[in-house]
CSV table of N, CA and C in Angstrom, one decimal:
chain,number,residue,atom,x,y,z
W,1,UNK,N,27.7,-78.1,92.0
W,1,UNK,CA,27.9,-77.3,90.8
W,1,UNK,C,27.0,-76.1,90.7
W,2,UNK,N,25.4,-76.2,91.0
W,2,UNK,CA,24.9,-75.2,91.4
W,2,UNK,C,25.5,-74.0,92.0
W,3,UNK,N,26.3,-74.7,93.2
W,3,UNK,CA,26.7,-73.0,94.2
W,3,UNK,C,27.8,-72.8,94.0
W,4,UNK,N,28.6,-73.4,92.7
W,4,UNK,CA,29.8,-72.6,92.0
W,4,UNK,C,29.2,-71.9,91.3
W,5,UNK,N,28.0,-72.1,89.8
W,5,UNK,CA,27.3,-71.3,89.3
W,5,UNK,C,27.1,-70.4,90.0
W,6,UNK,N,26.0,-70.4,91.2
W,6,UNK,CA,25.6,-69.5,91.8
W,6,UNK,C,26.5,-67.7,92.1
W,7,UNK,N,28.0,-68.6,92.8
W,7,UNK,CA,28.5,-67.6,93.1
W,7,UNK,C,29.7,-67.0,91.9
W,8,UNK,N,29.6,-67.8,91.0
W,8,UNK,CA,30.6,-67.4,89.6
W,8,UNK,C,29.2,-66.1,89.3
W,9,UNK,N,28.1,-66.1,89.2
W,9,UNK,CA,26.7,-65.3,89.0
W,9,UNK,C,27.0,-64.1,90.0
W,10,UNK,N,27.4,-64.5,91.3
W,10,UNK,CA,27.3,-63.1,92.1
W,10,UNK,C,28.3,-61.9,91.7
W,11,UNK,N,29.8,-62.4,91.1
W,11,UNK,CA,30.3,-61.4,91.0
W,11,UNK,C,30.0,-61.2,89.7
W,12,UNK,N,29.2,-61.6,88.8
W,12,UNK,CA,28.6,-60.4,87.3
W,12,UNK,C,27.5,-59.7,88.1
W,13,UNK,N,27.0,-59.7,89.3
W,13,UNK,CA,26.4,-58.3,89.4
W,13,UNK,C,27.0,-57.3,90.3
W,14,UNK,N,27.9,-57.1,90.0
W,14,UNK,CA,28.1,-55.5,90.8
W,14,UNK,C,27.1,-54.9,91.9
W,15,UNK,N,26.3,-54.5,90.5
W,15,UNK,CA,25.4,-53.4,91.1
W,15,UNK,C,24.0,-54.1,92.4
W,16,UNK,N,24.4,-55.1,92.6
W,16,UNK,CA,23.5,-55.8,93.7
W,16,UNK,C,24.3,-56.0,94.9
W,17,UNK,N,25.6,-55.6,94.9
W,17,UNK,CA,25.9,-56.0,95.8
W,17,UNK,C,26.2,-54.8,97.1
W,18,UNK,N,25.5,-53.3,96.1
W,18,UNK,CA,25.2,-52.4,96.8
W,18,UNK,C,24.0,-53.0,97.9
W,19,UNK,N,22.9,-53.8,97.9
W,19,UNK,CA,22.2,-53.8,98.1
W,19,UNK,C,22.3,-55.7,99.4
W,20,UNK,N,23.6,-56.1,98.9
W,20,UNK,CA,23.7,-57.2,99.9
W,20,UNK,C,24.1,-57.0,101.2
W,21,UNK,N,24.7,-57.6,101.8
W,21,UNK,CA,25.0,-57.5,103.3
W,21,UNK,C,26.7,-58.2,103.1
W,22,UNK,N,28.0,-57.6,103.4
W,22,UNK,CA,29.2,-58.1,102.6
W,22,UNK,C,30.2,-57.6,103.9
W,23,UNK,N,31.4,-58.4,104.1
W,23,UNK,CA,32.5,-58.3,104.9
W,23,UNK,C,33.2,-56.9,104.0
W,24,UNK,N,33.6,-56.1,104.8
W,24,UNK,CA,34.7,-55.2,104.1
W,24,UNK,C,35.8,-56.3,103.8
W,25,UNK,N,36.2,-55.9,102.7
W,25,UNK,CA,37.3,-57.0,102.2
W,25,UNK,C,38.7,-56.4,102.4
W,26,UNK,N,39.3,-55.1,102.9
W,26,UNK,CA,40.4,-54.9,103.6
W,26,UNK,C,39.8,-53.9,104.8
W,27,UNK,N,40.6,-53.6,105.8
W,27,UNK,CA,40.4,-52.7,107.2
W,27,UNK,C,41.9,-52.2,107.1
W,28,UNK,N,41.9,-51.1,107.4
W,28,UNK,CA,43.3,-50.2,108.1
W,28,UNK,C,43.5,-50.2,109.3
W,29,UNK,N,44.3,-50.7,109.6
W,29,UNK,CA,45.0,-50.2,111.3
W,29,UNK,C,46.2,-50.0,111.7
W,30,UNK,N,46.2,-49.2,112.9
W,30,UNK,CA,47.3,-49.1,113.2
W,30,UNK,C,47.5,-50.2,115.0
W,31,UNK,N,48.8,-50.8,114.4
W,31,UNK,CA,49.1,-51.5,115.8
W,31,UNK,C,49.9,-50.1,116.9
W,32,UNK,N,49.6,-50.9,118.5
W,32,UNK,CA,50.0,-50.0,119.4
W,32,UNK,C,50.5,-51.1,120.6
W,33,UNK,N,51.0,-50.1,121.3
W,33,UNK,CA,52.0,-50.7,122.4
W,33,UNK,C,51.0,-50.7,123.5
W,34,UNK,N,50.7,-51.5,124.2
W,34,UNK,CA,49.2,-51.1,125.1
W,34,UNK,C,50.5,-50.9,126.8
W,35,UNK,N,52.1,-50.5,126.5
W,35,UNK,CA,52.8,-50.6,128.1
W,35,UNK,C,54.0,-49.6,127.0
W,36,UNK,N,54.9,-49.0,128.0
W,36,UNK,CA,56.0,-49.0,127.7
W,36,UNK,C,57.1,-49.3,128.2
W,37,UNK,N,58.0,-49.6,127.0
W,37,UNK,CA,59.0,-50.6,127.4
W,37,UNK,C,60.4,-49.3,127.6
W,38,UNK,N,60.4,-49.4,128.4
W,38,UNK,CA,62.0,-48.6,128.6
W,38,UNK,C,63.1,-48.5,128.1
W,39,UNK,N,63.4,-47.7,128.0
W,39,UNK,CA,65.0,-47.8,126.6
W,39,UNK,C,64.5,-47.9,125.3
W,40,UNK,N,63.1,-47.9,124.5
W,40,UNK,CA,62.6,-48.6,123.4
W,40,UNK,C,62.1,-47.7,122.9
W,41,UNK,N,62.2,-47.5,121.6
W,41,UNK,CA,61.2,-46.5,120.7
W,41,UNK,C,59.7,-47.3,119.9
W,42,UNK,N,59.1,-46.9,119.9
W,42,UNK,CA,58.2,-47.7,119.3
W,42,UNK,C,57.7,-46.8,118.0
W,43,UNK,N,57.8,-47.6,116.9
W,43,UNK,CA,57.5,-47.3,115.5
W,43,UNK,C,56.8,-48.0,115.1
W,44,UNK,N,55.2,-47.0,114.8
W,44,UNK,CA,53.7,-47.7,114.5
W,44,UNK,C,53.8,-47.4,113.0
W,45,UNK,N,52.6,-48.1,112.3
W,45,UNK,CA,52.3,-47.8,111.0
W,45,UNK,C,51.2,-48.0,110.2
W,46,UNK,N,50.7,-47.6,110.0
W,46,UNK,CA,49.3,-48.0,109.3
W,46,UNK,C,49.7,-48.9,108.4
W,47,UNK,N,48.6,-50.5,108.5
W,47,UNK,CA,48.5,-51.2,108.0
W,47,UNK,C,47.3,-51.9,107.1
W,48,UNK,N,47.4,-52.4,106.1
W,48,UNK,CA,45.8,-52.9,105.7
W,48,UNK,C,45.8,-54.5,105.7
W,49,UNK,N,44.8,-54.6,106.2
W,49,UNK,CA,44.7,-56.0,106.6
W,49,UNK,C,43.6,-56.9,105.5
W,50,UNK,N,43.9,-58.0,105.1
W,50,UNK,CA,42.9,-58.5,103.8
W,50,UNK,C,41.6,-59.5,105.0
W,51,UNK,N,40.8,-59.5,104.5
W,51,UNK,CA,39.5,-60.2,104.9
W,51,UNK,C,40.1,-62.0,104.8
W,52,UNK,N,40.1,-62.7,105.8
W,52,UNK,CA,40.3,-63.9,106.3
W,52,UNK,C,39.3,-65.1,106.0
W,53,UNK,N,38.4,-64.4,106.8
W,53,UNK,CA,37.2,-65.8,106.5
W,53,UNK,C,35.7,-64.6,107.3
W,54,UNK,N,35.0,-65.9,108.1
W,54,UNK,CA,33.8,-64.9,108.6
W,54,UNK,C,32.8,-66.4,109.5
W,55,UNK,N,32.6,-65.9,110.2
W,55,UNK,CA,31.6,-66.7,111.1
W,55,UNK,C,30.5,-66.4,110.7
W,56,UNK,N,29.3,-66.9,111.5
W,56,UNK,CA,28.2,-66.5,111.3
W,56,UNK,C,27.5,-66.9,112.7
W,57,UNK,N,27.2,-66.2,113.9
W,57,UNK,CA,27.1,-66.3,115.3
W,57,UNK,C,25.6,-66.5,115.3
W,58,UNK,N,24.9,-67.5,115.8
W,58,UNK,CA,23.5,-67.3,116.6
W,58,UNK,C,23.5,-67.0,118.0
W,59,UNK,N,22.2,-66.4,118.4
W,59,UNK,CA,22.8,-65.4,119.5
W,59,UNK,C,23.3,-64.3,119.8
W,60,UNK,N,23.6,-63.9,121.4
W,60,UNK,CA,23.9,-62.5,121.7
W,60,UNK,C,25.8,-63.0,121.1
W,61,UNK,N,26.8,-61.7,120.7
W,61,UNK,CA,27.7,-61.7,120.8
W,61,UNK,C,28.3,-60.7,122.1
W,62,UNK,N,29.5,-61.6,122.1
W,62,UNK,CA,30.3,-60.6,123.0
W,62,UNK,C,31.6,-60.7,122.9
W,63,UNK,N,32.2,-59.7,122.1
W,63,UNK,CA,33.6,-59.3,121.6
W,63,UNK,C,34.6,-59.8,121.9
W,64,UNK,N,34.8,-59.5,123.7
W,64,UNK,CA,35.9,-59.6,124.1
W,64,UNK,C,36.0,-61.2,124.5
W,65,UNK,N,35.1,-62.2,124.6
W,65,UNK,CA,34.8,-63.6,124.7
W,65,UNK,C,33.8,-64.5,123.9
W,66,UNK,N,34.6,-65.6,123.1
W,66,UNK,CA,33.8,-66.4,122.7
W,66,UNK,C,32.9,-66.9,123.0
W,67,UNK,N,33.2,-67.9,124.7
W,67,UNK,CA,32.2,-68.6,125.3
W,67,UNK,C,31.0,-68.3,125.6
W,68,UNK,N,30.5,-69.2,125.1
W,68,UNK,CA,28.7,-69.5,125.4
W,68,UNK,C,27.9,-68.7,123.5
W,69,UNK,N,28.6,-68.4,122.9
W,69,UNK,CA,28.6,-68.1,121.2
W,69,UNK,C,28.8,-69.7,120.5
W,70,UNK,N,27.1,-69.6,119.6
W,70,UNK,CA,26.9,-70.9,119.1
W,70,UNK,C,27.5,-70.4,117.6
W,71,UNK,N,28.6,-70.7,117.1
W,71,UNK,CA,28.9,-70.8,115.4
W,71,UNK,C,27.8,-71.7,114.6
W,72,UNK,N,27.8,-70.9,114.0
W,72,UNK,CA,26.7,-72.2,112.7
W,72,UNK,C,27.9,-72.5,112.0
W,73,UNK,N,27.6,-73.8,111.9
W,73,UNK,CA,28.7,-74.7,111.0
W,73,UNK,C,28.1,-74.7,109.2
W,74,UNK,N,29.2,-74.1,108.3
W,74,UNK,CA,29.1,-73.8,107.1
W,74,UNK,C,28.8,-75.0,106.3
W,75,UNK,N,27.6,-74.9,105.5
W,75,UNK,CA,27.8,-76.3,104.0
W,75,UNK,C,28.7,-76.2,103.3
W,76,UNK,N,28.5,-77.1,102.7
W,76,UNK,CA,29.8,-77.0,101.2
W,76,UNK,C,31.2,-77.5,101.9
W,77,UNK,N,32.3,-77.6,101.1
W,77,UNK,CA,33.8,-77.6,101.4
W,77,UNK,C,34.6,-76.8,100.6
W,78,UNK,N,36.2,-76.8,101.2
W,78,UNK,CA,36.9,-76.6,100.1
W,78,UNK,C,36.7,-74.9,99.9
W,79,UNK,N,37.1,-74.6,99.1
W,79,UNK,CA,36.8,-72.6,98.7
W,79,UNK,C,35.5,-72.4,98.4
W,80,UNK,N,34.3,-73.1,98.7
W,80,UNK,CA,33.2,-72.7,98.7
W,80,UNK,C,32.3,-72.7,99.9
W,81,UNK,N,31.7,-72.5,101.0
W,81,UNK,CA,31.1,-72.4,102.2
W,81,UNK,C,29.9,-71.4,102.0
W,82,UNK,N,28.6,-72.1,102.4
W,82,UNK,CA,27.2,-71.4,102.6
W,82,UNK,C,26.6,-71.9,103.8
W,83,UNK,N,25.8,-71.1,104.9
W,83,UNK,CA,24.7,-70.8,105.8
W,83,UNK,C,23.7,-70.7,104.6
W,84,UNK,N,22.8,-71.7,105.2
W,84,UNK,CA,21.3,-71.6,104.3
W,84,UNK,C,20.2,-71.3,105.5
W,85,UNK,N,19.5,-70.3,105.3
W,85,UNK,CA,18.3,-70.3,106.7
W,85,UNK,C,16.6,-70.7,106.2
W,86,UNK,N,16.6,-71.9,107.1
W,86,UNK,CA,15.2,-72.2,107.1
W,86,UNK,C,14.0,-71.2,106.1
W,87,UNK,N,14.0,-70.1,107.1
W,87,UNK,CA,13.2,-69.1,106.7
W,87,UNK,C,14.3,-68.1,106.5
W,88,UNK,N,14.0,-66.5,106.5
W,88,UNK,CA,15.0,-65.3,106.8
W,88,UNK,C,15.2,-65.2,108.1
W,89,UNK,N,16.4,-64.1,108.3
W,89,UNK,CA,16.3,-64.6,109.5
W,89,UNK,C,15.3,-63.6,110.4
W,90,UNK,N,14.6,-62.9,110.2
W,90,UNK,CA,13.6,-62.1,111.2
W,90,UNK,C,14.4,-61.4,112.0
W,91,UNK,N,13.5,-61.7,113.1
W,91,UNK,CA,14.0,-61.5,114.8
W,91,UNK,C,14.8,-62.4,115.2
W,92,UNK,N,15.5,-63.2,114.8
W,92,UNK,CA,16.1,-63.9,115.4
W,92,UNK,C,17.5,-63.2,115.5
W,93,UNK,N,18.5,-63.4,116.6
W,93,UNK,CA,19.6,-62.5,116.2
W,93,UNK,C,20.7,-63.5,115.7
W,94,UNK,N,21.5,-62.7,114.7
W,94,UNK,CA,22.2,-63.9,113.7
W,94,UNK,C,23.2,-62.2,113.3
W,95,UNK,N,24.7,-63.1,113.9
W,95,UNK,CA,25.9,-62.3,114.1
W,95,UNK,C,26.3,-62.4,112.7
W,96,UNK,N,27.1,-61.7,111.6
W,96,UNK,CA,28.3,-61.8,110.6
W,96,UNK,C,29.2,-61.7,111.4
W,97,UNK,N,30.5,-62.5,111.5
W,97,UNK,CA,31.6,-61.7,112.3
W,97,UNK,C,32.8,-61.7,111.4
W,98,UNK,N,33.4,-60.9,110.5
W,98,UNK,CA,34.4,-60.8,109.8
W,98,UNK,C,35.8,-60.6,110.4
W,99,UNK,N,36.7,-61.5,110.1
W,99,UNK,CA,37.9,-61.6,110.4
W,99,UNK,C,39.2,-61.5,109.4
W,100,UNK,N,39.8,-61.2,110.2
W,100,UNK,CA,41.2,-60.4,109.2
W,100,UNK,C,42.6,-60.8,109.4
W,101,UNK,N,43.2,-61.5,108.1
W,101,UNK,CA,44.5,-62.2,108.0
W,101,UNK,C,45.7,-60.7,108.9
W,102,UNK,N,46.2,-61.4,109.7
W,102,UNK,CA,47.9,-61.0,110.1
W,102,UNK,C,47.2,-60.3,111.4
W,103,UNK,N,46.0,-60.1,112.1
W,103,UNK,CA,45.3,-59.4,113.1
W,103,UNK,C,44.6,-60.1,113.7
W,104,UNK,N,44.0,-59.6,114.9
W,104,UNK,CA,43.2,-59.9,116.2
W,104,UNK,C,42.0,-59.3,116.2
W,105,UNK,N,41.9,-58.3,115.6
W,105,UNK,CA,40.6,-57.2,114.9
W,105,UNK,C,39.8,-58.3,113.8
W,106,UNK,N,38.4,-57.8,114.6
W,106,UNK,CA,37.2,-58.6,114.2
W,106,UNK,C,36.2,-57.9,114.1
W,107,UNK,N,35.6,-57.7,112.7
W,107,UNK,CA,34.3,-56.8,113.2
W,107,UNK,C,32.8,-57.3,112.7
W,108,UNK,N,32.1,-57.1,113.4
W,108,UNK,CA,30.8,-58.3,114.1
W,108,UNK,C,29.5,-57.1,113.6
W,109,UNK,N,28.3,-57.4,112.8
W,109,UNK,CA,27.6,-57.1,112.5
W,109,UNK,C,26.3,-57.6,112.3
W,110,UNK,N,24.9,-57.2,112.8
W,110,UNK,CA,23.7,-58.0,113.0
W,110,UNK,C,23.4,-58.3,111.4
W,111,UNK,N,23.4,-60.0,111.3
W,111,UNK,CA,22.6,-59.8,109.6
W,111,UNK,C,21.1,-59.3,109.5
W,112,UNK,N,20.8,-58.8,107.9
W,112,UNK,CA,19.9,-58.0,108.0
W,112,UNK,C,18.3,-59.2,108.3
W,113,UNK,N,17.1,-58.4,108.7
W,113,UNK,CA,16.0,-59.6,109.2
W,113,UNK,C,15.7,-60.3,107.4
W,114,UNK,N,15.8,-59.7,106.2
W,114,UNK,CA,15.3,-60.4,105.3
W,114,UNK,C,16.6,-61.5,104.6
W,115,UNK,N,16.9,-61.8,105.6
W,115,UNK,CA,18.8,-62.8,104.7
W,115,UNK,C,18.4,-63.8,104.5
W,116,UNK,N,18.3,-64.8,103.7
W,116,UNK,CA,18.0,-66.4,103.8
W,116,UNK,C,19.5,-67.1,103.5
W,117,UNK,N,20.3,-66.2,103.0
W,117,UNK,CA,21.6,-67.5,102.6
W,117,UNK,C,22.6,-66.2,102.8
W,118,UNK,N,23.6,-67.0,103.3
W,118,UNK,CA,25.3,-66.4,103.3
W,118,UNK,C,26.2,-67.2,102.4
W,119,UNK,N,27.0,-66.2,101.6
W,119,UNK,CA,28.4,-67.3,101.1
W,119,UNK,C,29.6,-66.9,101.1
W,120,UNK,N,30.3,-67.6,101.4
W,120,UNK,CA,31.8,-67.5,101.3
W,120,UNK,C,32.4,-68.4,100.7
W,121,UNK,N,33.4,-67.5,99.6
W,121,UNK,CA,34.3,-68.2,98.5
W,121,UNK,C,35.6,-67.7,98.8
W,122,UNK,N,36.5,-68.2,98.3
W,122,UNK,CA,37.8,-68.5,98.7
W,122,UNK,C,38.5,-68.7,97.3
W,123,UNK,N,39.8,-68.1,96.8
W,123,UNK,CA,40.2,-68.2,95.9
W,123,UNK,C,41.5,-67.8,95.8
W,124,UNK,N,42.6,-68.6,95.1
W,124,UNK,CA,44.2,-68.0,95.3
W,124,UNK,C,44.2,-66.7,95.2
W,125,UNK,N,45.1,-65.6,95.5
W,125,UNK,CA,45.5,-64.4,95.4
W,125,UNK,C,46.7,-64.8,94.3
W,126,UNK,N,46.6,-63.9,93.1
W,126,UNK,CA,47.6,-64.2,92.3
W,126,UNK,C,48.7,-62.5,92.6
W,127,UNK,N,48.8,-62.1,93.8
W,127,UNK,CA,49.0,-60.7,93.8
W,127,UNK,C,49.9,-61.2,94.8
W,128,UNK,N,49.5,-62.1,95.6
W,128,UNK,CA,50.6,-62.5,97.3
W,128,UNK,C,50.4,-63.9,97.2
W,129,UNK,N,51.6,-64.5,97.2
W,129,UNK,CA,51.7,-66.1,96.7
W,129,UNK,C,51.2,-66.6,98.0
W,130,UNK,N,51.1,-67.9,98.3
W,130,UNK,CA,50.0,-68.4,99.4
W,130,UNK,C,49.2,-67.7,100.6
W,131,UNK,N,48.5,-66.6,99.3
W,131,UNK,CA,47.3,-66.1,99.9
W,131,UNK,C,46.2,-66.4,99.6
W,132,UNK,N,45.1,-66.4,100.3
W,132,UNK,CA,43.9,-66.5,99.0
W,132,UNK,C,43.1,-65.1,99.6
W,133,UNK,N,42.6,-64.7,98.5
W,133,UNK,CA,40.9,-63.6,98.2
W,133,UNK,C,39.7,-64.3,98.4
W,134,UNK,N,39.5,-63.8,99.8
W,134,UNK,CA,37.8,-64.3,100.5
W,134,UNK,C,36.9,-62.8,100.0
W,135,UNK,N,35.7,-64.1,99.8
W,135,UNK,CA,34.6,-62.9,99.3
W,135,UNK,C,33.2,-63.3,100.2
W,136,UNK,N,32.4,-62.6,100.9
W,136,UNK,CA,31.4,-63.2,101.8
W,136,UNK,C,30.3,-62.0,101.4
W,137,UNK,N,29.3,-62.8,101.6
W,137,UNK,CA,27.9,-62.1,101.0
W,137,UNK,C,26.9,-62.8,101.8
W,138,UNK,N,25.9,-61.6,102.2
W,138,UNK,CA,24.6,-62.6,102.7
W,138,UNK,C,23.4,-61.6,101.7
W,139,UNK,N,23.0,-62.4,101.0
W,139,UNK,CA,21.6,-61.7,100.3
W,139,UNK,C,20.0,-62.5,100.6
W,140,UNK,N,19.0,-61.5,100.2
W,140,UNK,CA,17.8,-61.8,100.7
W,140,UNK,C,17.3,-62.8,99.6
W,141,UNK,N,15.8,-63.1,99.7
W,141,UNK,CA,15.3,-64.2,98.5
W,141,UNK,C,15.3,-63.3,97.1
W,142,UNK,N,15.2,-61.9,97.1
W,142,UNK,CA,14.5,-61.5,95.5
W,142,UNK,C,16.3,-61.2,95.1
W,143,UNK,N,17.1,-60.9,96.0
W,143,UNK,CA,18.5,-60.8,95.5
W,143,UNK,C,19.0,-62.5,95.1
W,144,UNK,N,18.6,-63.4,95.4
W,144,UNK,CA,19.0,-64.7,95.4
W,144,UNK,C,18.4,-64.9,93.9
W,145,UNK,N,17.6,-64.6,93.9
W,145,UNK,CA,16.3,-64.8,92.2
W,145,UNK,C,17.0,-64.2,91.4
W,146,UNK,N,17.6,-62.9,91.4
W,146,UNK,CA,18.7,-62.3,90.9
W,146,UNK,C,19.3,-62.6,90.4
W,147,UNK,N,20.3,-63.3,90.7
W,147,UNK,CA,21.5,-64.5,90.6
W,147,UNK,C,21.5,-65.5,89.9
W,148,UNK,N,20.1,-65.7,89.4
W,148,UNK,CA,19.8,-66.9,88.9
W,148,UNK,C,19.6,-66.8,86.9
């Protein structure tokens, strides 16, 4: 019940979350033909893709392969999921990797060294019927105090 309060608390601040560490919640792309097919026209389009979910990588990453990438396995269940870190995370290197419903595009960013918690919530989309609206955040301890 705590880290439903908690995160029902994150979105009445706005203005902090200039200051957190957050997945873009849509990306634009355009898909492409990487061959051409003969006799075929190909008709691209700019698309926007919604925010999926998000890993959280210890370790070096590397894009084009998973293996040998340790996932930290998330607390909580259900539409609520948190990374809690011991300390912050310093020097250690600690991946965000945000991922995107209907796509293969993933975009991967170092969390910042003062982060002690990440969360991700999960919630129906009342806009696209069996969709849901992911929201992910990693904030430091005085942003966490914040919240409170």
């Amino acid at each position: 019940m705590k880290i439903l309060l908690m995160l029902v608390t994150l979105s009445l601040y706005a203005p902090l979350s200039a200051m957190t560490q957050t997945c873009p919640s849509t990306i634009q792309a355009v898909s492409q033909l990487k061959q051409n097919i003969s006799e075929w026209k190909v008709d691209s389009s700019d698309d926007t893709f919604n925010l999926g979910g998000v890993s959280i990588i210890e370790g070096p990453i590397n894009p084009s392969k998973e293996n040998g990438e340790r996932e930290l396995v998330p607390m909580g269940k259900n539409r609520i999921q948190f990374w809690r870190f011991t300390n912050a995370v310093g020097s250690n290197e600690v991946w965000m990797r945000c991922w995107y419903s209907d796509t293969a595009l993933r975009l991967s960013t170092r969390i910042h060294a003062d982060v002690i918690e990440c969360f991700r919530r999960s919630e129906p989309d009342p806009t696209i019927p069996r969709k849901e609206k992911v929201t992910v955040m990693c904030v430091n301890a005085s942003q966490k105090s914040k919240m409170h």
